[in-house]
PDB file of C-alpha atoms and ligand atoms in Angstrom:
ATOM      1  CA  MET H1481     -34.572   9.859  18.922  1.00 40.00           C
ATOM      2  CA  SER H1482     -35.295   7.656  15.971  1.00 58.00           C
ATOM      3  CA  ASP H1483     -32.739   5.792  13.935  1.00 78.00           C
ATOM      4  CA  ARG H1484     -33.891   7.343  10.686  1.00 93.00           C
ATOM      5  CA  ARG H1485     -30.803   8.183   8.670  1.00 95.00           C
ATOM      6  CA  ALA H1486     -31.094  11.589   7.083  1.00 97.00           C
ATOM      7  CA  PHE H1487     -31.351  11.644   3.286  1.00 98.00           C
ATOM      8  CA  VAL H1488     -30.158  14.800   1.567  1.00 98.00           C
ATOM      9  CA  ALA H1489     -30.921  14.911  -2.150  1.00 98.00           C
ATOM     10  CA  GLY H1490     -30.070  17.487  -4.775  1.00 98.00           C
ATOM     11  CA  ASN H1491     -32.836  18.272  -7.255  1.00 98.00           C
ATOM     12  CA  TRP H1492     -30.916  19.831 -10.121  1.00 98.00           C
ATOM     13  CA  LYS H1493     -34.095  20.632 -12.049  1.00 98.00           C
ATOM     14  CA  MET H1494     -33.641  21.784 -15.667  1.00 98.00           C
ATOM     15  CA  ASN H1495     -30.109  23.100 -15.262  1.00 98.00           C
ATOM     16  CA  SER H1496     -26.595  22.592 -16.568  1.00 97.00           C
ATOM     17  CA  ASP H1497     -25.077  21.068 -19.656  1.00 98.00           C
ATOM     18  CA  ARG H1498     -23.607  17.577 -19.665  1.00 98.00           C
ATOM     19  CA  ALA H1499     -20.069  18.619 -18.783  1.00 98.00           C
ATOM     20  CA  GLY H1500     -21.332  20.796 -15.945  1.00 98.00           C
ATOM     21  CA  ALA H1501     -23.521  17.998 -14.591  1.00 98.00           C
ATOM     22  CA  VAL H1502     -20.607  15.546 -14.633  1.00 98.00           C
ATOM     23  CA  ALA H1503     -18.299  18.032 -12.930  1.00 98.00           C
ATOM     24  CA  LEU H1504     -20.891  18.728 -10.250  1.00 98.00           C
ATOM     25  CA  ALA H1505     -21.463  15.006  -9.658  1.00 98.00           C
ATOM     26  CA  GLU H1506     -17.721  14.417  -9.385  1.00 98.00           C
ATOM     27  CA  GLY H1507     -17.409  17.281  -6.938  1.00 98.00           C
ATOM     28  CA  VAL H1508     -20.200  15.903  -4.755  1.00 98.00           C
ATOM     29  CA  ALA H1509     -18.791  12.368  -4.939  1.00 98.00           C
ATOM     30  CA  ASP H1510     -15.318  13.545  -3.896  1.00 98.00           C
ATOM     31  CA  LEU H1511     -16.593  15.587  -0.961  1.00 98.00           C
ATOM     32  CA  ALA H1512     -18.897  12.768   0.170  1.00 97.00           C
ATOM     33  CA  LYS H1513     -16.014  10.307   0.135  1.00 96.00           C
ATOM     34  CA  ASN H1514     -13.479  12.562   1.836  1.00 96.00           C
ATOM     35  CA  GLU H1515     -15.766  13.896   4.532  1.00 96.00           C
ATOM     36  CA  ALA H1516     -17.892  10.868   5.507  1.00 88.00           C
ATOM     37  CA  TRP H1517     -21.184  12.720   6.103  1.00 94.00           C
ATOM     38  CA  HIS H1518     -23.749  11.313   8.534  1.00 94.00           C
ATOM     39  CA  CYS H1519     -26.450  11.127   5.882  1.00 97.00           C
ATOM     40  CA  GLU H1520     -27.389   9.355   2.717  1.00 97.00           C
ATOM     41  CA  VAL H1521     -26.795  11.562  -0.289  1.00 98.00           C
ATOM     42  CA  GLY H1522     -28.515  11.609  -3.662  1.00 98.00           C
ATOM     43  CA  ILE H1523     -28.476  13.723  -6.791  1.00 98.00           C
ATOM     44  CA  ALA H1524     -31.204  14.008  -9.408  1.00 99.00           C
ATOM     45  CA  PRO H1525     -29.966  15.502 -12.681  1.00 98.00           C
ATOM     46  CA  ALA H1526     -32.094  16.042 -15.775  1.00 98.00           C
ATOM     47  CA  PHE H1527     -32.946  12.884 -17.760  1.00 98.00           C
ATOM     48  CA  VAL H1528     -30.458  13.729 -20.488  1.00 98.00           C
ATOM     49  CA  HIS H1529     -27.585  13.846 -17.982  1.00 98.00           C
ATOM     50  CA  LEU H1530     -28.426  10.680 -16.050  1.00 98.00           C
ATOM     51  CA  ASP H1531     -26.222   8.404 -18.130  1.00 98.00           C
ATOM     52  CA  ALA H1532     -23.129  10.611 -17.913  1.00 98.00           C
ATOM     53  CA  VAL H1533     -23.661  11.383 -14.221  1.00 98.00           C
ATOM     54  CA  GLY H1534     -24.251   7.717 -13.402  1.00 98.00           C
ATOM     55  CA  ARG H1535     -21.016   6.772 -15.162  1.00 98.00           C
ATOM     56  CA  ALA H1536     -19.147   9.489 -13.256  1.00 98.00           C
ATOM     57  CA  LEU H1537     -20.452   8.213  -9.916  1.00 98.00           C
ATOM     58  CA  ARG H1538     -19.580   4.606 -10.745  1.00 98.00           C
ATOM     59  CA  ALA H1539     -16.086   5.593 -11.906  1.00 98.00           C
ATOM     60  CA  LYS H1540     -15.523   6.954  -8.412  1.00 98.00           C
ATOM     61  CA  ASN H1541     -17.148   3.990  -6.650  1.00 98.00           C
ATOM     62  CA  SER H1542     -19.404   6.566  -5.064  1.00 98.00           C
ATOM     63  CA  LEU H1543     -22.220   5.780  -2.653  1.00 97.00           C
ATOM     64  CA  VAL H1544     -24.065   8.899  -3.832  1.00 98.00           C
ATOM     65  CA  ARG H1545     -27.478   7.731  -5.062  1.00 98.00           C
ATOM     66  CA  LEU H1546     -28.685   8.582  -8.546  1.00 98.00           C
ATOM     67  CA  GLY H1547     -32.216   9.890  -8.885  1.00 99.00           C
ATOM     68  CA  ALA H1548     -34.580  10.971 -11.642  1.00 98.00           C
ATOM     69  CA  GLN H1549     -36.885  13.977 -11.420  1.00 98.00           C
ATOM     70  CA  ASP H1550     -39.885  12.249 -12.952  1.00 98.00           C
ATOM     71  CA  MET H1551     -40.993   8.996 -14.568  1.00 98.00           C
ATOM     72  CA  TYR H1552     -43.809   7.654 -16.701  1.00 97.00           C
ATOM     73  CA  PRO H1553     -45.588   4.946 -14.707  1.00 95.00           C
ATOM     74  CA  GLY H1554     -46.203   2.501 -17.551  1.00 91.00           C
ATOM     75  CA  GLY H1555     -43.870   0.035 -19.194  1.00 93.00           C
ATOM     76  CA  ASN H1556     -41.993   0.713 -22.425  1.00 95.00           C
ATOM     77  CA  GLY H1557     -44.304   1.456 -25.304  1.00 96.00           C
ATOM     78  CA  ALA H1558     -46.117   4.121 -27.271  1.00 97.00           C
ATOM     79  CA  PHE H1559     -45.726   7.105 -24.915  1.00 97.00           C
ATOM     80  CA  THR H1560     -44.022   9.800 -26.968  1.00 97.00           C
ATOM     81  CA  GLY H1561     -41.596  11.883 -24.993  1.00 97.00           C
ATOM     82  CA  GLU H1562     -41.832   9.861 -21.784  1.00 98.00           C
ATOM     83  CA  VAL H1563     -39.228   7.851 -19.858  1.00 98.00           C
ATOM     84  CA  SER H1564     -39.916   4.460 -18.249  1.00 98.00           C
ATOM     85  CA  ALA H1565     -38.709   2.777 -15.080  1.00 96.00           C
ATOM     86  CA  ALA H1566     -36.846   0.204 -17.163  1.00 96.00           C
ATOM     87  CA  MET H1567     -34.913   2.986 -18.892  1.00 98.00           C
ATOM     88  CA  LEU H1568     -34.070   4.637 -15.577  1.00 98.00           C
ATOM     89  CA  LYS H1569     -32.983   1.392 -13.927  1.00 98.00           C
ATOM     90  CA  ASP H1570     -30.771   0.655 -16.907  1.00 97.00           C
ATOM     91  CA  LEU H1571     -28.900   3.880 -16.103  1.00 98.00           C
ATOM     92  CA  GLY H1572     -28.481   3.042 -12.416  1.00 98.00           C
ATOM     93  CA  VAL H1573     -31.263   5.257 -11.084  1.00 98.00           C
ATOM     94  CA  ASP H1574     -32.564   4.179  -7.691  1.00 97.00           C
ATOM     95  CA  PHE H1575     -34.907   6.959  -6.591  1.00 98.00           C
ATOM     96  CA  VAL H1576     -37.475   9.074  -8.411  1.00 98.00           C
ATOM     97  CA  LEU H1577     -39.084  12.377  -7.418  1.00 98.00           C
ATOM     98  CA  VAL H1578     -42.862  12.338  -7.739  1.00 98.00           C
ATOM     99  CA  GLY H1579     -45.287  15.219  -7.353  1.00 98.00           C
ATOM    100  CA  HIS H1580     -42.773  18.045  -7.154  1.00 98.00           C
ATOM    101  CA  SER H1581     -44.610  21.348  -6.903  1.00 97.00           C
ATOM    102  CA  GLU H1582     -43.286  22.430 -10.285  1.00 97.00           C
ATOM    103  CA  ARG H1583     -44.899  19.357 -11.826  1.00 98.00           C
ATOM    104  CA  ARG H1584     -48.118  19.915  -9.878  1.00 97.00           C
ATOM    105  CA  HIS H1585     -48.450  23.652 -10.387  1.00 96.00           C
ATOM    106  CA  VAL H1586     -46.399  24.513 -13.492  1.00 97.00           C
ATOM    107  CA  ILE H1587     -46.814  21.376 -15.624  1.00 97.00           C
ATOM    108  CA  GLY H1588     -50.297  20.730 -14.260  1.00 97.00           C
ATOM    109  CA  GLU H1589     -50.094  17.159 -12.962  1.00 98.00           C
ATOM    110  CA  GLY H1590     -53.188  16.199 -11.016  1.00 98.00           C
ATOM    111  CA  GLU H1591     -53.368  13.994  -7.963  1.00 97.00           C
ATOM    112  CA  ASP H1592     -54.480  10.966  -9.980  1.00 97.00           C
ATOM    113  CA  VAL H1593     -51.416  11.263 -12.214  1.00 97.00           C
ATOM    114  CA  ILE H1594     -49.192  11.599  -9.156  1.00 98.00           C
ATOM    115  CA  ALA H1595     -50.776   8.557  -7.487  1.00 98.00           C
ATOM    116  CA  GLY H1596     -50.155   6.590 -10.679  1.00 98.00           C
ATOM    117  CA  LYS H1597     -46.509   7.605 -10.669  1.00 98.00           C
ATOM    118  CA  VAL H1598     -46.066   6.582  -7.029  1.00 98.00           C
ATOM    119  CA  ARG H1599     -47.517   3.185  -7.958  1.00 98.00           C
ATOM    120  CA  GLY H1600     -45.254   2.893 -10.983  1.00 98.00           C
ATOM    121  CA  VAL H1601     -42.088   3.806  -9.072  1.00 98.00           C
ATOM    122  CA  LEU H1602     -42.824   1.330  -6.280  1.00 98.00           C
ATOM    123  CA  ASP H1603     -43.831  -1.435  -8.686  1.00 97.00           C
ATOM    124  CA  ALA H1604     -40.484  -0.971 -10.411  1.00 97.00           C
ATOM    125  CA  GLY H1605     -38.667  -1.552  -7.120  1.00 97.00           C
ATOM    126  CA  LEU H1606     -37.375   2.021  -6.963  1.00 98.00           C
ATOM    127  CA  THR H1607     -37.518   4.494  -4.078  1.00 98.00           C
ATOM    128  CA  CYS H1608     -40.193   7.172  -4.374  1.00 98.00           C
ATOM    129  CA  VAL H1609     -39.544  10.667  -3.041  1.00 98.00           C
ATOM    130  CA  LEU H1610     -43.087  12.001  -2.834  1.00 98.00           C
ATOM    131  CA  CYS H1611     -43.239  15.788  -2.639  1.00 98.00           C
ATOM    132  CA  VAL H1612     -46.111  17.541  -0.867  1.00 98.00           C
ATOM    133  CA  GLY H1613     -46.660  21.084   0.289  1.00 98.00           C
ATOM    134  CA  GLU H1614     -48.998  24.028   0.473  1.00 97.00           C
ATOM    135  CA  LYS H1615     -49.104  27.217  -1.572  1.00 96.00           C
ATOM    136  CA  LEU H1616     -48.853  30.620   0.069  1.00 95.00           C
ATOM    137  CA  ASP H1617     -52.578  31.354  -0.056  1.00 96.00           C
ATOM    138  CA  GLU H1618     -53.271  27.983   1.548  1.00 97.00           C
ATOM    139  CA  ARG H1619     -50.778  28.655   4.337  1.00 95.00           C
ATOM    140  CA  GLU H1620     -52.258  32.072   4.978  1.00 94.00           C
ATOM    141  CA  VAL H1621     -55.665  30.578   5.679  1.00 96.00           C
ATOM    142  CA  GLY H1622     -54.259  27.854   7.915  1.00 97.00           C
ATOM    143  CA  LYS H1623     -54.618  24.983   5.448  1.00 98.00           C
ATOM    144  CA  THR H1624     -51.034  23.692   5.508  1.00 97.00           C
ATOM    145  CA  ASP H1625     -51.790  20.446   7.307  1.00 98.00           C
ATOM    146  CA  ALA H1626     -55.005  19.836   5.373  1.00 98.00           C
ATOM    147  CA  VAL H1627     -53.262  20.246   2.012  1.00 98.00           C
ATOM    148  CA  ASN H1628     -50.417  17.952   3.032  1.00 98.00           C
ATOM    149  CA  GLU H1629     -52.905  15.385   4.298  1.00 98.00           C
ATOM    150  CA  ARG H1630     -54.948  15.451   1.095  1.00 98.00           C
ATOM    151  CA  GLN H1631     -51.845  15.070  -1.068  1.00 98.00           C
ATOM    152  CA  LEU H1632     -50.483  12.245   1.101  1.00 98.00           C
ATOM    153  CA  ARG H1633     -53.729  10.301   1.206  1.00 98.00           C
ATOM    154  CA  SER H1634     -54.354  10.497  -2.505  1.00 98.00           C
ATOM    155  CA  ALA H1635     -50.779   9.636  -3.487  1.00 98.00           C
ATOM    156  CA  LEU H1636     -50.333   6.808  -0.983  1.00 98.00           C
ATOM    157  CA  ALA H1637     -53.719   5.127  -1.340  1.00 97.00           C
ATOM    158  CA  GLY H1638     -53.014   1.479  -2.030  1.00 90.00           C
ATOM    159  CA  VAL H1639     -49.379   1.607  -0.892  1.00 98.00           C
ATOM    160  CA  SER H1640     -48.647  -1.133   1.632  1.00 98.00           C
ATOM    161  CA  ALA H1641     -46.665  -0.717   4.846  1.00 98.00           C
ATOM    162  CA  GLY H1642     -43.989  -2.932   3.335  1.00 97.00           C
ATOM    163  CA  GLU H1643     -43.726  -0.723   0.269  1.00 98.00           C
ATOM    164  CA  ALA H1644     -43.557   2.357   2.492  1.00 98.00           C
ATOM    165  CA  GLU H1645     -39.974   1.401   3.320  1.00 96.00           C
ATOM    166  CA  ARG H1646     -39.188   2.717  -0.167  1.00 98.00           C
ATOM    167  CA  VAL H1647     -41.120   5.932   0.306  1.00 98.00           C
ATOM    168  CA  VAL H1648     -39.507   9.208   1.335  1.00 98.00           C
ATOM    169  CA  ILE H1649     -41.688  12.284   1.821  1.00 98.00           C
ATOM    170  CA  ALA H1650     -40.399  15.716   0.892  1.00 98.00           C
ATOM    171  CA  TYR H1651     -42.375  18.465   2.589  1.00 98.00           C
ATOM    172  CA  GLU H1652     -41.840  21.506   0.398  1.00 98.00           C
ATOM    173  CA  PRO H1653     -43.936  24.583   1.110  1.00 97.00           C
ATOM    174  CA  VAL H1654     -44.424  25.977  -2.384  1.00 96.00           C
ATOM    175  CA  TRP H1655     -43.830  29.573  -1.261  1.00 94.00           C
ATOM    176  CA  ALA H1656     -40.351  28.596  -0.013  1.00 95.00           C
ATOM    177  CA  ILE H1657     -39.126  26.901  -3.201  1.00 94.00           C
ATOM    178  CA  GLY H1658     -36.523  28.936  -4.995  1.00 92.00           C
ATOM    179  CA  THR H1659     -37.648  32.116  -3.257  1.00 93.00           C
ATOM    180  CA  GLY H1660     -35.043  32.451  -0.506  1.00 91.00           C
ATOM    181  CA  LYS H1661     -37.914  32.333   2.002  1.00 92.00           C
ATOM    182  CA  VAL H1662     -37.524  29.394   4.320  1.00 92.00           C
ATOM    183  CA  ALA H1663     -39.970  27.936   6.807  1.00 93.00           C
ATOM    184  CA  SER H1664     -38.818  28.559  10.362  1.00 96.00           C
ATOM    185  CA  PRO H1665     -37.471  25.416  12.017  1.00 97.00           C
ATOM    186  CA  ALA H1666     -40.447  25.432  14.394  1.00 97.00           C
ATOM    187  CA  ASP H1667     -43.014  25.812  11.590  1.00 96.00           C
ATOM    188  CA  ALA H1668     -41.297  23.142   9.515  1.00 97.00           C
ATOM    189  CA  GLN H1669     -41.153  20.778  12.491  1.00 98.00           C
ATOM    190  CA  GLU H1670     -44.849  21.323  13.153  1.00 98.00           C
ATOM    191  CA  ALA H1671     -45.739  20.483   9.554  1.00 98.00           C
ATOM    192  CA  HIS H1672     -43.437  17.441   9.567  1.00 98.00           C
ATOM    193  CA  ALA H1673     -44.946  16.129  12.806  1.00 98.00           C
ATOM    194  CA  ALA H1674     -48.412  16.485  11.274  1.00 98.00           C
ATOM    195  CA  VAL H1675     -47.244  14.650   8.139  1.00 98.00           C
ATOM    196  CA  ARG H1676     -45.917  11.831  10.310  1.00 98.00           C
ATOM    197  CA  GLY H1677     -49.264  11.697  12.088  1.00 98.00           C
ATOM    198  CA  VAL H1678     -51.039  11.225   8.753  1.00 98.00           C
ATOM    199  CA  LEU H1679     -48.529   8.518   7.776  1.00 98.00           C
ATOM    200  CA  ALA H1680     -49.266   6.745  11.075  1.00 98.00           C
ATOM    201  CA  ASP H1681     -52.944   6.833  10.225  1.00 98.00           C
ATOM    202  CA  ILE H1682     -52.410   5.606   6.658  1.00 98.00           C
ATOM    203  CA  PHE H1683     -49.979   2.852   7.682  1.00 98.00           C
ATOM    204  CA  ASP H1684     -49.236   2.374  11.389  1.00 98.00           C
ATOM    205  CA  ALA H1685     -47.121   4.169  13.984  1.00 98.00           C
ATOM    206  CA  GLY H1686     -44.100   1.936  13.545  1.00 97.00           C
ATOM    207  CA  THR H1687     -44.077   2.327   9.779  1.00 98.00           C
ATOM    208  CA  ALA H1688     -44.549   6.091  10.064  1.00 98.00           C
ATOM    209  CA  ALA H1689     -41.636   6.301  12.507  1.00 98.00           C
ATOM    210  CA  GLY H1690     -39.369   4.757   9.893  1.00 98.00           C
ATOM    211  CA  ILE H1691     -40.298   7.008   6.946  1.00 98.00           C
ATOM    212  CA  ARG H1692     -37.861   9.814   6.206  1.00 98.00           C
ATOM    213  CA  ILE H1693     -39.454  13.250   5.802  1.00 98.00           C
ATOM    214  CA  GLN H1694     -37.211  15.720   4.005  1.00 98.00           C
ATOM    215  CA  TYR H1695     -37.670  19.462   4.161  1.00 98.00           C
ATOM    216  CA  GLY H1696     -37.347  21.380   0.899  1.00 97.00           C
ATOM    217  CA  GLY H1697     -37.555  25.069   0.110  1.00 97.00           C
ATOM    218  CA  SER H1698     -34.520  27.361   0.151  1.00 96.00           C
ATOM    219  CA  MET H1699     -32.482  25.087   2.406  1.00 97.00           C
ATOM    220  CA  LYS H1700     -28.893  26.336   2.484  1.00 97.00           C
ATOM    221  CA  PRO H1701     -25.727  25.723   4.515  1.00 97.00           C
ATOM    222  CA  GLY H1702     -26.679  28.662   6.729  1.00 97.00           C
ATOM    223  CA  ASN H1703     -30.092  27.312   7.770  1.00 97.00           C
ATOM    224  CA  ALA H1704     -29.622  23.558   7.365  1.00 97.00           C
ATOM    225  CA  VAL H1705     -28.215  22.744  10.804  1.00 97.00           C
ATOM    226  CA  GLU H1706     -31.180  24.206  12.643  1.00 97.00           C
ATOM    227  CA  LEU H1707     -33.716  22.619  10.300  1.00 97.00           C
ATOM    228  CA  LEU H1708     -32.043  19.216  10.360  1.00 97.00           C
ATOM    229  CA  ALA H1709     -31.874  19.301  14.168  1.00 97.00           C
ATOM    230  CA  GLN H1710     -35.685  19.125  14.371  1.00 97.00           C
ATOM    231  CA  GLY H1711     -36.980  15.748  15.488  1.00 97.00           C
ATOM    232  CA  ASP H1712     -39.129  15.064  12.429  1.00 98.00           C
ATOM    233  CA  ILE H1713     -36.876  16.577   9.757  1.00 98.00           C
ATOM    234  CA  ASP H1714     -34.883  13.732   8.257  1.00 98.00           C
ATOM    235  CA  GLY H1715     -32.945  15.389   5.487  1.00 98.00           C
ATOM    236  CA  GLY H1716     -33.564  17.815   2.690  1.00 98.00           C
ATOM    237  CA  LEU H1717     -34.531  18.124  -0.940  1.00 98.00           C
ATOM    238  CA  ILE H1718     -32.260  20.834  -2.235  1.00 98.00           C
ATOM    239  CA  GLY H1719     -32.715  22.884  -5.389  1.00 98.00           C
ATOM    240  CA  GLY H1720     -30.640  26.032  -5.840  1.00 97.00           C
ATOM    241  CA  ALA H1721     -28.043  25.210  -3.195  1.00 98.00           C
ATOM    242  CA  ALA H1722     -27.417  21.798  -4.805  1.00 98.00           C
ATOM    243  CA  LEU H1723     -26.073  23.347  -8.002  1.00 98.00           C
ATOM    244  CA  GLU H1724     -22.670  23.953  -6.449  1.00 98.00           C
ATOM    245  CA  ALA H1725     -20.812  21.068  -4.769  1.00 98.00           C
ATOM    246  CA  GLU H1726     -19.481  23.118  -1.872  1.00 98.00           C
ATOM    247  CA  SER H1727     -22.850  24.585  -0.886  1.00 98.00           C
ATOM    248  CA  PHE H1728     -24.517  21.164  -1.194  1.00 98.00           C
ATOM    249  CA  ALA H1729     -21.747  19.786   1.006  1.00 98.00           C
ATOM    250  CA  GLY H1730     -22.415  22.560   3.506  1.00 98.00           C
ATOM    251  CA  ILE H1731     -25.943  21.172   3.918  1.00 98.00           C
ATOM    252  CA  CYS H1732     -24.835  17.533   4.097  1.00 98.00           C
ATOM    253  CA  ARG H1733     -22.368  18.425   6.858  1.00 96.00           C
ATOM    254  CA  GLY H1734     -25.301  19.703   8.890  1.00 94.00           C
ATOM    255  CA  ALA H1735     -26.964  16.279   9.072  1.00 93.00           C
ATOM    256  CA  GLU H1736     -26.220  14.303  12.203  1.00 78.00           C
TER     257      GLU H1736
HETATM  258  P1  PGA R1938     -34.908  25.237  -3.610  1.00 82.25           P
HETATM  259  O1  PGA R1938     -35.735  24.069  -4.340  1.00 82.25           O
HETATM  260  O2  PGA R1938     -33.950  24.587  -2.670  1.00 82.25           O
HETATM  261  O3  PGA R1938     -34.235  25.978  -4.720  1.00 82.25           O
HETATM  262  O4  PGA R1938     -35.908  26.084  -2.885  1.00 82.25           O
HETATM  263  C1  PGA R1938     -36.145  22.929  -3.635  1.00 82.25           C
HETATM  264  C2  PGA R1938     -36.948  22.027  -4.534  1.00 82.25           C
HETATM  265  O5  PGA R1938     -37.675  22.521  -5.390  1.00 82.25           O
HETATM  266  O6  PGA R1938     -36.871  20.787  -4.431  1.00 82.25           O
END
């Protein structure tokens, strides 16, 4: 057993209006306080809701961490439409998702862009939740581990072992995201163990043993306990099931 504390984070994606985001954050904060879950908890609303959600969490003295779904790696300046680390920190953000499959495969971010964002997040002193994962056609030809390895190596090149303390990996098989299809606990564990092996090679075994690896892809209260019981699954990155406080809580309760 390791002493990695599970980290369960809600990725709210492009959902909700401001009032709905605040109500959801308040619901999560109340449940987290009343139930004392055995995991760290985070929520990542859309940029435009970060300020209101951050205020709601602070008003409740909540330990729920505030995250952003993306970030521009450079400092403030002439980058129309982008959002900087300084802006996020000003709102109380402490973790940032990088390389989510929707940014890789829908928005079209390449591995160089993702590596730059990892660098920018770490340079800003924030925690980076780096998402990796294979597409269905890649899984079907047995390339899961190779895809994860390629994405890890390119995104983490130049990251030091010390900085890796602020890195969380989210293994999210693309075919499982938002589809209701979930990796079996055994398949997920196998992929997570392989990811940890790559991290040991990039850094060292001790550093790799301390890095949290979340599972993401249709995690729900009904499948979370079994997934989170796997030795190398250290939490979850939750999309659909994070959009309702009670179902998100049902996942957090499953973390020991
Ligand atoms: P899902 O999304 O839980 O809806 O599958 C997970 C994610 O995209 O992070």
